[in-house]
Short mmCIF file of C-alpha atoms and ligand atoms in Angstrom, two decimals:
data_model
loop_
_atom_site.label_atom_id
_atom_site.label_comp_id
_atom_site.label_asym_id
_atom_site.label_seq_id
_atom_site.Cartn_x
_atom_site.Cartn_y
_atom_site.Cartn_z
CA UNK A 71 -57.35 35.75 -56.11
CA UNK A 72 -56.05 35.15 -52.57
CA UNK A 73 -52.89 36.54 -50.28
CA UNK A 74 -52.29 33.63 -47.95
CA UNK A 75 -49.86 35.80 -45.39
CA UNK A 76 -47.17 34.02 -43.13
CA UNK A 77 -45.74 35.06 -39.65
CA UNK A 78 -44.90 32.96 -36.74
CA UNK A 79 -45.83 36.06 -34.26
CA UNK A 80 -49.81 36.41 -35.56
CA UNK A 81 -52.15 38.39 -32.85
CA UNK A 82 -55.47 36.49 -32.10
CA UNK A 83 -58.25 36.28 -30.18
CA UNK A 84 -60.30 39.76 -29.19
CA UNK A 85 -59.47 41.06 -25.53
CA UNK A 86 -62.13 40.99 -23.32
CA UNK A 87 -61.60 43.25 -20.82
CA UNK A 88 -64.86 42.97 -19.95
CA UNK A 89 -64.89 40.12 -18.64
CA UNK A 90 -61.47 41.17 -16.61
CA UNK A 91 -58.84 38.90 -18.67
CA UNK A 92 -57.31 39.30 -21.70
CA UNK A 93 -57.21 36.84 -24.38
CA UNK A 94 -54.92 37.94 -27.18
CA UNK A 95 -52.22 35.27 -27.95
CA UNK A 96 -49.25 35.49 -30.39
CA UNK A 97 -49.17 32.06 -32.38
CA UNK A 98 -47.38 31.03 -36.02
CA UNK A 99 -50.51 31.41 -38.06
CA UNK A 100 -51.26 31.49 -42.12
CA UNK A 101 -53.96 34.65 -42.81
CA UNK A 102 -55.61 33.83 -46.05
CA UNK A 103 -57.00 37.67 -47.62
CA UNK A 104 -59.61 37.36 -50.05
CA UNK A 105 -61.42 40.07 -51.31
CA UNK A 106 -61.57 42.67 -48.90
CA UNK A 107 -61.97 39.96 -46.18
CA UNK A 108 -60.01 37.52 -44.04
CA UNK A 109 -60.95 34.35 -45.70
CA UNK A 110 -59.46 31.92 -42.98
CA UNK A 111 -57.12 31.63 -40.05
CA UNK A 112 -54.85 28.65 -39.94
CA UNK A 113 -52.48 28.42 -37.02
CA UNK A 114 -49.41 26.57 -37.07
CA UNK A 115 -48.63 25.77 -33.77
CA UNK A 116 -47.58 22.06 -34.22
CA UNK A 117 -45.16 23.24 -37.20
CA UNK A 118 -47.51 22.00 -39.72
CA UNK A 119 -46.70 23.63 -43.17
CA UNK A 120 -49.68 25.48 -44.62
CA UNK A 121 -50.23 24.59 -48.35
CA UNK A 122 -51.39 27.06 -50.78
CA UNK A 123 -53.75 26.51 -53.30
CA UNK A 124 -53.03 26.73 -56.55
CA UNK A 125 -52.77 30.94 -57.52
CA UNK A 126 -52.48 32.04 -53.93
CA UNK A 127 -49.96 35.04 -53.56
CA UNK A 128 -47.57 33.60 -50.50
CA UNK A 129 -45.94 36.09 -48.17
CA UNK A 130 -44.14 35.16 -45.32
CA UNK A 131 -42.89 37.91 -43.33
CA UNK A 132 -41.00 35.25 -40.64
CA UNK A 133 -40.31 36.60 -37.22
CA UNK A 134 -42.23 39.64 -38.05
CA UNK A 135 -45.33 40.55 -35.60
CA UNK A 136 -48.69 40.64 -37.59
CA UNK A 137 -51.39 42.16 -35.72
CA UNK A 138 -54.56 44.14 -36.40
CA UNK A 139 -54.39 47.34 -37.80
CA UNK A 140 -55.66 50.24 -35.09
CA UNK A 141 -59.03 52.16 -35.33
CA UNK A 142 -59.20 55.50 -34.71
CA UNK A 143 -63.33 55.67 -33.92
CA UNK A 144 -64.11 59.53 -33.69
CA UNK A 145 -62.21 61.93 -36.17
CA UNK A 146 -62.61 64.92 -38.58
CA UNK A 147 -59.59 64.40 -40.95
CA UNK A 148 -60.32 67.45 -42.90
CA UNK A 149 -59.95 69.28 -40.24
CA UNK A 150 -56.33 68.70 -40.02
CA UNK A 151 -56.18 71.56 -42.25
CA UNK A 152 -56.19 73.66 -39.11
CA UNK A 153 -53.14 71.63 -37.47
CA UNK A 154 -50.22 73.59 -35.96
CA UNK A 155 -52.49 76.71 -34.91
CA UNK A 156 -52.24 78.05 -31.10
CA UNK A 157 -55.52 76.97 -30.00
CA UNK A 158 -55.04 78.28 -26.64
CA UNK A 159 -57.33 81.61 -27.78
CA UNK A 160 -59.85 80.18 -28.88
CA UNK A 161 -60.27 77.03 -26.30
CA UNK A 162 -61.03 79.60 -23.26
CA UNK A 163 -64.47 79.48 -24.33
CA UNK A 164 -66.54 77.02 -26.69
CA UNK A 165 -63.61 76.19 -29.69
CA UNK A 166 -66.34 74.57 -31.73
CA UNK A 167 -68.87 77.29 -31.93
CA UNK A 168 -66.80 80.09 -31.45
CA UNK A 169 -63.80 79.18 -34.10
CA UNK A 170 -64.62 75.59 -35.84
CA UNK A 171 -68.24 76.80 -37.46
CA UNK A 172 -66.82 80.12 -38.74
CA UNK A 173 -63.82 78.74 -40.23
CA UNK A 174 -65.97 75.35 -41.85
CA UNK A 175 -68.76 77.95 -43.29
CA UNK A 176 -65.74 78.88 -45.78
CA UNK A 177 -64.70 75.34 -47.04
CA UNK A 178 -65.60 73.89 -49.72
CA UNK A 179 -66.60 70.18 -50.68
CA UNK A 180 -63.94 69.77 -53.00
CA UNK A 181 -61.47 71.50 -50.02
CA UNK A 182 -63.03 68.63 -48.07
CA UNK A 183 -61.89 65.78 -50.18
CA UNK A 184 -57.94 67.55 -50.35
CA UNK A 185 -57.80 67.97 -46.67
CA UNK A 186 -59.23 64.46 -45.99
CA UNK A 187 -56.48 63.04 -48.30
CA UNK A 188 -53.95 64.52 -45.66
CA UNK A 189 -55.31 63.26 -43.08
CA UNK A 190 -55.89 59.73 -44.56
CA UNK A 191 -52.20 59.47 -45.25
CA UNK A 192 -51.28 60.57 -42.27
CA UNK A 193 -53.66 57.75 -40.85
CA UNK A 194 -51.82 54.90 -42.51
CA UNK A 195 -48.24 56.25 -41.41
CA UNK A 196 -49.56 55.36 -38.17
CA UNK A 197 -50.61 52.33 -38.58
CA UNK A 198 -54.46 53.35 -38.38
CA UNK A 199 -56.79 51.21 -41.06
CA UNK A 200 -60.06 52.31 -40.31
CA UNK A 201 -61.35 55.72 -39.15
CA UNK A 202 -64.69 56.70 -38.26
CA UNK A 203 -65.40 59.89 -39.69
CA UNK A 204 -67.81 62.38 -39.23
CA UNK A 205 -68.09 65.67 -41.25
CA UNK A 206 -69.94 68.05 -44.07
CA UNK A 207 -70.10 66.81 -47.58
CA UNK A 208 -70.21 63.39 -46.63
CA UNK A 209 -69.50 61.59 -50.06
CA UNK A 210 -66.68 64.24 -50.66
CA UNK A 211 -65.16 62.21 -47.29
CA UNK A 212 -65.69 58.77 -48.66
CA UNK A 213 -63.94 59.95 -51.49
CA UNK A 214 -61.02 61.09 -49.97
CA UNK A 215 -60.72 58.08 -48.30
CA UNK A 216 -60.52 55.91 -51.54
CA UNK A 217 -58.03 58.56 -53.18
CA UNK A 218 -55.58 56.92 -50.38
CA UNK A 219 -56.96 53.45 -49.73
CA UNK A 220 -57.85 54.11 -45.86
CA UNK A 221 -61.04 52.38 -45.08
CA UNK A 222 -63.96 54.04 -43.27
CA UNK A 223 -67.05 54.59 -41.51
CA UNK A 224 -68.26 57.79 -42.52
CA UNK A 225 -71.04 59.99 -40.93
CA UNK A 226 -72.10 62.98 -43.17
CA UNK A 227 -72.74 65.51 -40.51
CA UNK A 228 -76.56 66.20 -40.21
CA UNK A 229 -77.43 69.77 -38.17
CA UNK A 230 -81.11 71.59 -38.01
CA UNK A 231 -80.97 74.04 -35.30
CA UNK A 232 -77.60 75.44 -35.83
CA UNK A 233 -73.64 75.25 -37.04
CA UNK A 234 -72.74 75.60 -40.61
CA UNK A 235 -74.63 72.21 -41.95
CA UNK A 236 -77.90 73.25 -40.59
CA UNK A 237 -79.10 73.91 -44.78
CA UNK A 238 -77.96 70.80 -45.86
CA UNK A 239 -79.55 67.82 -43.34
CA UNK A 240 -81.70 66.76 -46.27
CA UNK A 241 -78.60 66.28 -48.79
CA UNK A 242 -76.74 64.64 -45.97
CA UNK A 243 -78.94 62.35 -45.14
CA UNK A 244 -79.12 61.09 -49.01
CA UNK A 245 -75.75 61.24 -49.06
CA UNK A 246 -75.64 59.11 -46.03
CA UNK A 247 -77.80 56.83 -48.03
CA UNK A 248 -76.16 56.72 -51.49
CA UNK A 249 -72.81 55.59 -49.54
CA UNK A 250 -74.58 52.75 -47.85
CA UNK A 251 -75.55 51.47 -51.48
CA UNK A 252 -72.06 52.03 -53.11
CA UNK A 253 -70.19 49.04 -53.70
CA UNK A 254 -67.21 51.03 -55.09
CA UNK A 255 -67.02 52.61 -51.33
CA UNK A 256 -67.51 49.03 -49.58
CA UNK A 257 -64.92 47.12 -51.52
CA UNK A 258 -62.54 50.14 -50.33
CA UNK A 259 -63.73 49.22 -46.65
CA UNK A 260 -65.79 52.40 -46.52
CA UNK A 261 -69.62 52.60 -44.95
CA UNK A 262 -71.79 54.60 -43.39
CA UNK A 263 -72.98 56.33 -40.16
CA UNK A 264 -75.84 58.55 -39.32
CA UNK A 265 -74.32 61.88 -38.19
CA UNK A 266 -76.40 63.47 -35.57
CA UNK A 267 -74.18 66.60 -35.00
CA UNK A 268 -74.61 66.82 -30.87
CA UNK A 269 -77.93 67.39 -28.74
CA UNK A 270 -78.22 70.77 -29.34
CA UNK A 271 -77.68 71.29 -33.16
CA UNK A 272 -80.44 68.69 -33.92
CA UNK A 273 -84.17 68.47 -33.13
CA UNK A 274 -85.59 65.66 -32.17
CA UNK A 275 -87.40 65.51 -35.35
CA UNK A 276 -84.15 65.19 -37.24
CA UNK A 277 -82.91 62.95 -34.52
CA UNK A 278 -86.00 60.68 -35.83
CA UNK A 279 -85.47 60.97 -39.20
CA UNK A 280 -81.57 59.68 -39.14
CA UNK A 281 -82.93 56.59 -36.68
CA UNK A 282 -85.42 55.32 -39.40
CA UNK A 283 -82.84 55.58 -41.63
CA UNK A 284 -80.23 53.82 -39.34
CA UNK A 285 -82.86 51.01 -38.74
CA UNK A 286 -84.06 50.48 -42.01
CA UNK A 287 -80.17 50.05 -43.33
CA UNK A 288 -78.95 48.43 -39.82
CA UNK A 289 -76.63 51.66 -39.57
CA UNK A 290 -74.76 53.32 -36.33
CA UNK A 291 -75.67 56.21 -35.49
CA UNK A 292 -72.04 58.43 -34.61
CA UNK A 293 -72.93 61.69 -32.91
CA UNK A 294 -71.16 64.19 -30.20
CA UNK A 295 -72.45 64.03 -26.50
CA UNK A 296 -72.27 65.98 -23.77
CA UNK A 297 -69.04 67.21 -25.13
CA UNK A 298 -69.28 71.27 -24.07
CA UNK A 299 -71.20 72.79 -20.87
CA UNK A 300 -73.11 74.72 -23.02
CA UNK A 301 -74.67 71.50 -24.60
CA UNK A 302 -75.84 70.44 -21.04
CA UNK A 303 -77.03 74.06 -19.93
CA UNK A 304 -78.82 73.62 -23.16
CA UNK A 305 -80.40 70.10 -22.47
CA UNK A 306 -81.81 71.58 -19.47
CA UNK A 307 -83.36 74.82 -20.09
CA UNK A 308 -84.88 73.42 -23.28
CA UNK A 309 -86.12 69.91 -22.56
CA UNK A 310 -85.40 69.92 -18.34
CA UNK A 311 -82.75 66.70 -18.36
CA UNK A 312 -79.49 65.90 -19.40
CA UNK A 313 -78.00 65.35 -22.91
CA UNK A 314 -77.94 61.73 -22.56
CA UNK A 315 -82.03 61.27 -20.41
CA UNK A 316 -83.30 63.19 -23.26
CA UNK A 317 -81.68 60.85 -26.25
CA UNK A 318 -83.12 58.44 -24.42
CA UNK A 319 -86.49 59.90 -24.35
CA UNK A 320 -86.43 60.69 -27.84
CA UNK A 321 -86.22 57.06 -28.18
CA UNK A 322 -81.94 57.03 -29.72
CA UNK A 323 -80.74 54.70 -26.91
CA UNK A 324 -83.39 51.75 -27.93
CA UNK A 325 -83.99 52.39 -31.61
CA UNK A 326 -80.65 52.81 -32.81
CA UNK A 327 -78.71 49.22 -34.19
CA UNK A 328 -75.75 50.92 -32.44
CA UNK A 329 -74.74 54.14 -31.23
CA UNK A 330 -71.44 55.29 -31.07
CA UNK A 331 -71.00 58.55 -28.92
CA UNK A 332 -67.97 60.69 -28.81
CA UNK A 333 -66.59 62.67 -25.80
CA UNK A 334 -69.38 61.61 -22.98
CA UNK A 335 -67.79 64.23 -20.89
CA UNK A 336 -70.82 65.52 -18.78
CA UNK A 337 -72.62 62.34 -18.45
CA UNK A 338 -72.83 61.27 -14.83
CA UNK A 339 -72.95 58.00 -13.08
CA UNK A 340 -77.04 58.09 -13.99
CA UNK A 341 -76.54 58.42 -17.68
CA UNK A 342 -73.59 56.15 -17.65
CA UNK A 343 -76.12 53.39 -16.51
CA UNK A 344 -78.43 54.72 -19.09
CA UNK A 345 -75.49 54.04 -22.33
CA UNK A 346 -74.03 50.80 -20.57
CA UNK A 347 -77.70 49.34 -20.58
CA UNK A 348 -78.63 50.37 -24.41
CA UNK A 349 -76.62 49.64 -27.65
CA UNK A 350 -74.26 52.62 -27.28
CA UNK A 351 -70.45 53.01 -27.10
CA UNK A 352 -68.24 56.05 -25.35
CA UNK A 353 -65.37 57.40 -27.18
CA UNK A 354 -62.19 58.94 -25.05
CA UNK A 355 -60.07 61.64 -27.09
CA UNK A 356 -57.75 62.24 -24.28
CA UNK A 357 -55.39 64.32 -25.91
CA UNK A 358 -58.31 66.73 -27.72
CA UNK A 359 -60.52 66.82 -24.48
CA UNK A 360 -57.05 68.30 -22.76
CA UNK A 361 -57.08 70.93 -25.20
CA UNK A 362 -61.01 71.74 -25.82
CA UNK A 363 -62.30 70.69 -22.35
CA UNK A 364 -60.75 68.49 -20.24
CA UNK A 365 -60.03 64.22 -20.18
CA UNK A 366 -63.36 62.60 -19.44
CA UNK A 367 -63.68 60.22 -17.00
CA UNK A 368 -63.27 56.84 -18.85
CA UNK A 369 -62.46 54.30 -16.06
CA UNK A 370 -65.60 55.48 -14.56
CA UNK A 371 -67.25 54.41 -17.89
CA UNK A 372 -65.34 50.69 -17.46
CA UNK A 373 -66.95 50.55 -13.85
CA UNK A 374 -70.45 51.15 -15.74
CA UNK A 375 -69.82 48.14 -18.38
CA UNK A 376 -69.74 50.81 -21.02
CA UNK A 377 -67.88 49.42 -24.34
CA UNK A 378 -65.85 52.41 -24.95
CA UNK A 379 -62.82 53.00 -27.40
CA UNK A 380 -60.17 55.53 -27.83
CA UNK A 381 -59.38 58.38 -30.75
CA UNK A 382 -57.82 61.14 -31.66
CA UNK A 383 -60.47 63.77 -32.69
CA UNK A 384 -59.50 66.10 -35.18
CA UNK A 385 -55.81 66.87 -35.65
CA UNK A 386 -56.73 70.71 -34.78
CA UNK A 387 -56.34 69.79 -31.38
CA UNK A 388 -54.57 66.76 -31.16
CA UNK A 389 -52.48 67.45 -33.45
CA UNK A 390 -51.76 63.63 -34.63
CA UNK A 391 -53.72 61.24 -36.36
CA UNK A 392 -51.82 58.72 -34.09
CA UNK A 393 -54.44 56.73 -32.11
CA UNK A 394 -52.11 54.32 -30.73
CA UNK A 395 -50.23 57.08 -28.36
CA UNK A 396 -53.23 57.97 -26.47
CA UNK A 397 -53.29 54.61 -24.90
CA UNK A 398 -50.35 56.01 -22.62
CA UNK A 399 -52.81 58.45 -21.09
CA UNK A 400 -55.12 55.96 -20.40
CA UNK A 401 -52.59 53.99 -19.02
CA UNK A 402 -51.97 56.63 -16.86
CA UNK A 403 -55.23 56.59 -15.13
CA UNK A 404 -53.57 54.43 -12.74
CA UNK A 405 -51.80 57.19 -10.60
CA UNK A 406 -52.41 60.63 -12.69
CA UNK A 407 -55.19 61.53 -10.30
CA UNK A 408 -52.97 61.50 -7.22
CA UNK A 409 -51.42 65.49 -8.51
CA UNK A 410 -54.97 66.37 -8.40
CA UNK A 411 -55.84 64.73 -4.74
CA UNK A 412 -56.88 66.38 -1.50
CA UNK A 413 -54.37 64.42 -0.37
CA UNK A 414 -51.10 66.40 -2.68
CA UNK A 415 -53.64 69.73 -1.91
CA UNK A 416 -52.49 69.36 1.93
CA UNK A 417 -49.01 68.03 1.04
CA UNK A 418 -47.94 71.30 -1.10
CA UNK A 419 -49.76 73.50 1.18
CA UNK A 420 -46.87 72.58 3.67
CA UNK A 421 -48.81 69.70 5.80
CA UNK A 422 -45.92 67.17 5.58
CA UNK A 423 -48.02 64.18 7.37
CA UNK A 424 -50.10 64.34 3.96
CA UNK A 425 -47.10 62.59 2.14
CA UNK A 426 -48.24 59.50 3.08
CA UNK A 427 -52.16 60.19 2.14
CA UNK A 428 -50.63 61.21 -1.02
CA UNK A 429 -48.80 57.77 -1.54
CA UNK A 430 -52.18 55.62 -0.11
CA UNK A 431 -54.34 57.73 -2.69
CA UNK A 432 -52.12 56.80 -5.35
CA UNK A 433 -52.37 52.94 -4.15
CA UNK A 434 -55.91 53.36 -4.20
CA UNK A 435 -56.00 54.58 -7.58
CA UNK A 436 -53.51 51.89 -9.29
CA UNK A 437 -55.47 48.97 -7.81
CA UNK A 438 -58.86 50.76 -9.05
CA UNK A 439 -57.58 51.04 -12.80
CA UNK A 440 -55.10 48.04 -13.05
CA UNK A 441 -57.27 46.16 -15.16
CA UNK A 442 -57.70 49.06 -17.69
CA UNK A 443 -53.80 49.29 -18.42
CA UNK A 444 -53.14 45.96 -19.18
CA UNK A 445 -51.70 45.76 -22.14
CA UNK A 446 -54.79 43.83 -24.48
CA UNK A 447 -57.26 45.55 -22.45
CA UNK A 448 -55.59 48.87 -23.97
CA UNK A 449 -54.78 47.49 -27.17
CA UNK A 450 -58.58 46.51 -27.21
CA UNK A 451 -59.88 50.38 -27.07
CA UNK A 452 -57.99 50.87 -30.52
CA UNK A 453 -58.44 47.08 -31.72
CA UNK A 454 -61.76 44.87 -31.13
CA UNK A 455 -63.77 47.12 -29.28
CA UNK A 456 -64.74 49.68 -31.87
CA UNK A 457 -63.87 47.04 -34.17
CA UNK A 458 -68.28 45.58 -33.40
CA UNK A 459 -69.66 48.30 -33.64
CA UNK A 460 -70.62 49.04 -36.46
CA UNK A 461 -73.33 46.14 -37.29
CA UNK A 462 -72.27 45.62 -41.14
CA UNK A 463 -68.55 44.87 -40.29
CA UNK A 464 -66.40 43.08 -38.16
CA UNK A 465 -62.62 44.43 -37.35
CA UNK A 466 -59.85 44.73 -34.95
CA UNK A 467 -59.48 41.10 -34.98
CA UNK A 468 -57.91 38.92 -36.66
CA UNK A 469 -60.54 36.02 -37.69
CA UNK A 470 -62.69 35.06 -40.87
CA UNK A 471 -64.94 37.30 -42.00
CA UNK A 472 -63.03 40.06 -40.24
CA UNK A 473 -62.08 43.08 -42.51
CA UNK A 474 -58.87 42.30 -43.88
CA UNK A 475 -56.66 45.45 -41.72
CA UNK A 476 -53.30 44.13 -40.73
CA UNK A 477 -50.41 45.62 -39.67
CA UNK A 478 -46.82 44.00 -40.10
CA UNK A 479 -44.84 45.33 -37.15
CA UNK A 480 -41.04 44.49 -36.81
CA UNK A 481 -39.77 43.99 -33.48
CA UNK A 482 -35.94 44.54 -34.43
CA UNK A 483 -37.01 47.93 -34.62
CA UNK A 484 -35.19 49.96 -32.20
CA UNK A 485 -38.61 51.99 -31.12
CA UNK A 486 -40.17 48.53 -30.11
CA UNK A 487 -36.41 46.37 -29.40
CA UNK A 488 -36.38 43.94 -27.62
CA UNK A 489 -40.42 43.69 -26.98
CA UNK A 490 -40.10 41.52 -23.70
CA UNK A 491 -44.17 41.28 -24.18
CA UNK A 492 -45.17 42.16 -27.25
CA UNK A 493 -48.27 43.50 -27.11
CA UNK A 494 -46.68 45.26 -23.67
CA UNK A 495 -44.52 47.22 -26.56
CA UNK A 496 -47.14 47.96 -28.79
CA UNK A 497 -49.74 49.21 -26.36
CA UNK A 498 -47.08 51.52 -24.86
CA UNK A 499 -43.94 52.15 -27.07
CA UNK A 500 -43.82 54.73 -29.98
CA UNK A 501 -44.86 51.63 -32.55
CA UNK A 502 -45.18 54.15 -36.02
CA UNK A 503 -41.65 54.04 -36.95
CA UNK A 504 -41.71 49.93 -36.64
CA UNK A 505 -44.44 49.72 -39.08
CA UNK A 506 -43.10 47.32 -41.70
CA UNK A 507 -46.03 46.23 -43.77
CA UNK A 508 -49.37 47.29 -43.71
CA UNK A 509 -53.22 45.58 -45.51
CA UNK A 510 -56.16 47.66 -46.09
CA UNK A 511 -59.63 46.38 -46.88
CA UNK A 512 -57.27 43.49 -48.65
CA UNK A 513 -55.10 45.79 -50.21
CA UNK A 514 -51.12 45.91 -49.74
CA UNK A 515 -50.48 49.12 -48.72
CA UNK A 516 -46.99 50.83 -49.95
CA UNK A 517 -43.96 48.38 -49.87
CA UNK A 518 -42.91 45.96 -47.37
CA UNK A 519 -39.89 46.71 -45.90
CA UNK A 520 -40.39 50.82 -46.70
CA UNK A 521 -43.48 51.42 -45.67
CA UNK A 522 -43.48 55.21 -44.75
CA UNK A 523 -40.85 56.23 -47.34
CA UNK A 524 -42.87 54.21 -50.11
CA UNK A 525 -46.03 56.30 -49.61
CA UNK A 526 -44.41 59.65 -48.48
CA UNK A 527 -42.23 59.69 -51.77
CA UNK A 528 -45.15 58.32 -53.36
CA UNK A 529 -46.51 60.61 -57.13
CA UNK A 530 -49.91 60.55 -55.87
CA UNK A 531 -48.60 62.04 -52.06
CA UNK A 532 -47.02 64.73 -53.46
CA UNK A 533 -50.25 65.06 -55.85
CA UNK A 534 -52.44 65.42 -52.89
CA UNK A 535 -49.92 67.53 -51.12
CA UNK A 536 -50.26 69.99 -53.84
CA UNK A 537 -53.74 69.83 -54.14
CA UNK A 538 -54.20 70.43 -50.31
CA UNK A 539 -51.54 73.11 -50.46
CA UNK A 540 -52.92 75.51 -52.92
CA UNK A 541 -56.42 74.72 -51.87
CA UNK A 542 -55.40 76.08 -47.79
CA UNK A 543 -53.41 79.36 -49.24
CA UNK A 544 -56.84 80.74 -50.64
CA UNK A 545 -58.86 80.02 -47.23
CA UNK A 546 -59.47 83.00 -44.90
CA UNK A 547 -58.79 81.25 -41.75
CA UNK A 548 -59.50 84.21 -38.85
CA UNK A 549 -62.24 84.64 -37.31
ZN1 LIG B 701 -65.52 65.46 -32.82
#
């Protein structure tokens, strides 16, 4: 049973901002959806008409954009439970440890699977396909993420030395394994991770157990790094180096198949070397790292070859599942370091000459990060750069063999009208609202043409609304 979709506006070709041009083009193209794949690409520049085989399902959305769906490549979604609270309290000091681990000690596996529903539909409404989650009560996760038909790449949390999964590193790590063998999860477009908490809430030991499991089952390994001072004070007084010198010396960086690693905030020029050299990734949460710590520095990690990708964290301190917004920020890099300048120091401390320092600095900066804002090298931190690397599954491209994620964007939409440059728009405009269609994993998701209203309105939304509702109103959420 195929889906042979039509568009004359189809996205292809990965960006390659790595090699410092982009190569996305927008052709007329026939997508042929088999399974949970892309079965074949067929463009139709030359005005060729594509002909279906016999018991192909033909859709041809016209004029309408179809483009990958986004990735959102370091989240919690149960965590959005938590949404909407004034975080400022509890952010002064260590927000994971100090609030997070209390809080998570009092929620149960089958709270899990409600809250993750949440967040999963709040995932599709923004156009995100595939998250990469990592949290307690792994399978519970998984689960969640079939109940909605969101695809995934989960990472059961595994903890030894402390936080609130420290008794349960054993179960996780069979959990870890049982979703690896599921076929029901993989033809949902769910896998699995190894979830290494952080540096300091595993021992090298357990470190060494999830790496010959990632190796034997050619798995990523998805863990925090270097996210919180105290993880760094921590990698010194206990093993004399850095977060990221002692994964390597514990042998992470060259064992692992792949290694995905979320925040990278205290990692210095050294250890960025150390990640771009190894199979490892960074991943920027600009909005969270604002509100737990502050934005790392992720041009830096383009200067060090890193392959890095963008995500929202946990909607606790986001407060959006919406990956594609946070591109703006890193758009941004081009001047937002000019407030923060010597140069604007002197300047508001009443040195007028330093007006024109202010102005150079911000030349400076725009020519240093030009490269990262263009539009498919952004769209690539949310598209085909997480989309390799996980080793069992290609996505954020649209080419056979790739996950079958689409998104069906249309461009008479007043929040992307009139879309000079496409993928200008959809890198930088508010694209939720033009979400017209979207595929999961092969799967038509809601209905063309009322996308958000079809799921919101939806008997199973309102089920899990419930669910998640009266599940929240008996938690004990101070601390
Ligand atoms: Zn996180």
């Amino acid at each position: 049973m195929r889906t042979v979709i039509l568009s004359r506006r189809v996205v292809l070709g990965p960006a390659a901002p790595s090699e410092g041009k982009t190569s996305l083009r927008l052709v007329g193209a026939a997508v042929v959806l088999e399974g949970t794949t892309i079965r074949s690409v067929h463009e139709l520049s030359d005005g060729t008409p594509f002909v279906p085989e016999a018991g192909d399902t033909v859709i041809d959305f016209g004029d309408k954009l179809l483009a990958p769906a986004f990735i959102n490549p370091h989240t919690h979604l149960a965590l959005g439970f938590l949404r909407g609270l004034d975080m400022r309290g509890v952010a002064r000091g260590n927000m994971v440890e100090e609030f997070f681990f209390k809080v998570e000690r009092r929620v149960s596996p089958e709270d899990i699977r409600a809250f993750v529903r949440i967040g999963a539909y709040d995932s599709l409404l923004a156009g995100v396909g595939l998250v990469w989650d990592h949290y307690y009560a792994g399978e519970q996760v998984a689960e969640g993420l079939c109940d909605v038909g969101l695809a995934g790449v989960v990472a059961p949390t595994l903890q030894d030395l402390s936080g609130p999964g420290m008794d349960a590193w054993e179960a996780q790590l069979d959990a870890t394994a049982r979703i690896d063998d599921s076929q029901r999860f993989r033809d949902q477009g769910v896998l699995a991770a190894l979830g290494p908490h952080a540096t300091d809430t595993v021992s090298a030991e357990l470190f060494g157990k999830a790496l010959d499991v990632a190796q034997a089952r050619q798995l990523p390994v998805h863990a925090h790094l270097a996210q919180s001072v105290e993880e760094y004070r921590r990698a010194r007084q206990r093993h004399g180096t850095t977060p990221t010198e002692w994964l390597e010396r514990i042998g992470v960086l060259e064992r692992a198949p792949s290694s995905v690693f979320a925040h990278c905030i205290y990692v210095d020029r050294q250890d960025l070397g150390r990640l771009a050299k190894s199979r490892s990734a960074g991943v920027y949460c600009p909005y969270s790292q604002l509100v737990f710590g502050f934005p790392a520095p992720a041009s830096e990690w383009t200067r060090a070859g890193l392959s890095w990708g963008v995500a929202t964290d946990c909607a606790s301190n986001n407060d959006t599942m919406n990956v594609q917004k946070e591109l703006r920020f890193a758009a941004g890099h081009r001047t937002v370091g000019t407030t923060w300048s010597h140069e604007f120091e002197r300047f508001l401390a009443g040195d007028a000459e330093a007006s024109e320092a202010t102005w150079r600095r911000r030349t400076e900066l725009c020519e240093l990060n030009e490269q990262d804002a263009a539009p498919a090298a952004l769209l690539s931190r949310v598209w085909s750069e997480p989309g390799k690397w996980h080793p069992k599954v290609r996505v954020g491209v649209i080419e056979p063999g790739a996950l079958a994620n689409l998104l069906v964007f249309d461009l008479a939409h007043p929040a992307l009208w009139p879309a000079h440059d496409p993928l200008q728009a959809i890198a930088m405009a508010d694209t939720g609202p033009a979400i017209w269609a979207m595929f999961v994993a092969g799967k038509c998701i809601g209905v063309p043409g009322a996308f958000h209203e079809s799921l919101v309105r939806s008997e199973t939304y309102r089920d899990a609304h419930r669910e998640a509702r009266d599940r929240l109103a008996k938690l004990d959420l101070s601390v």
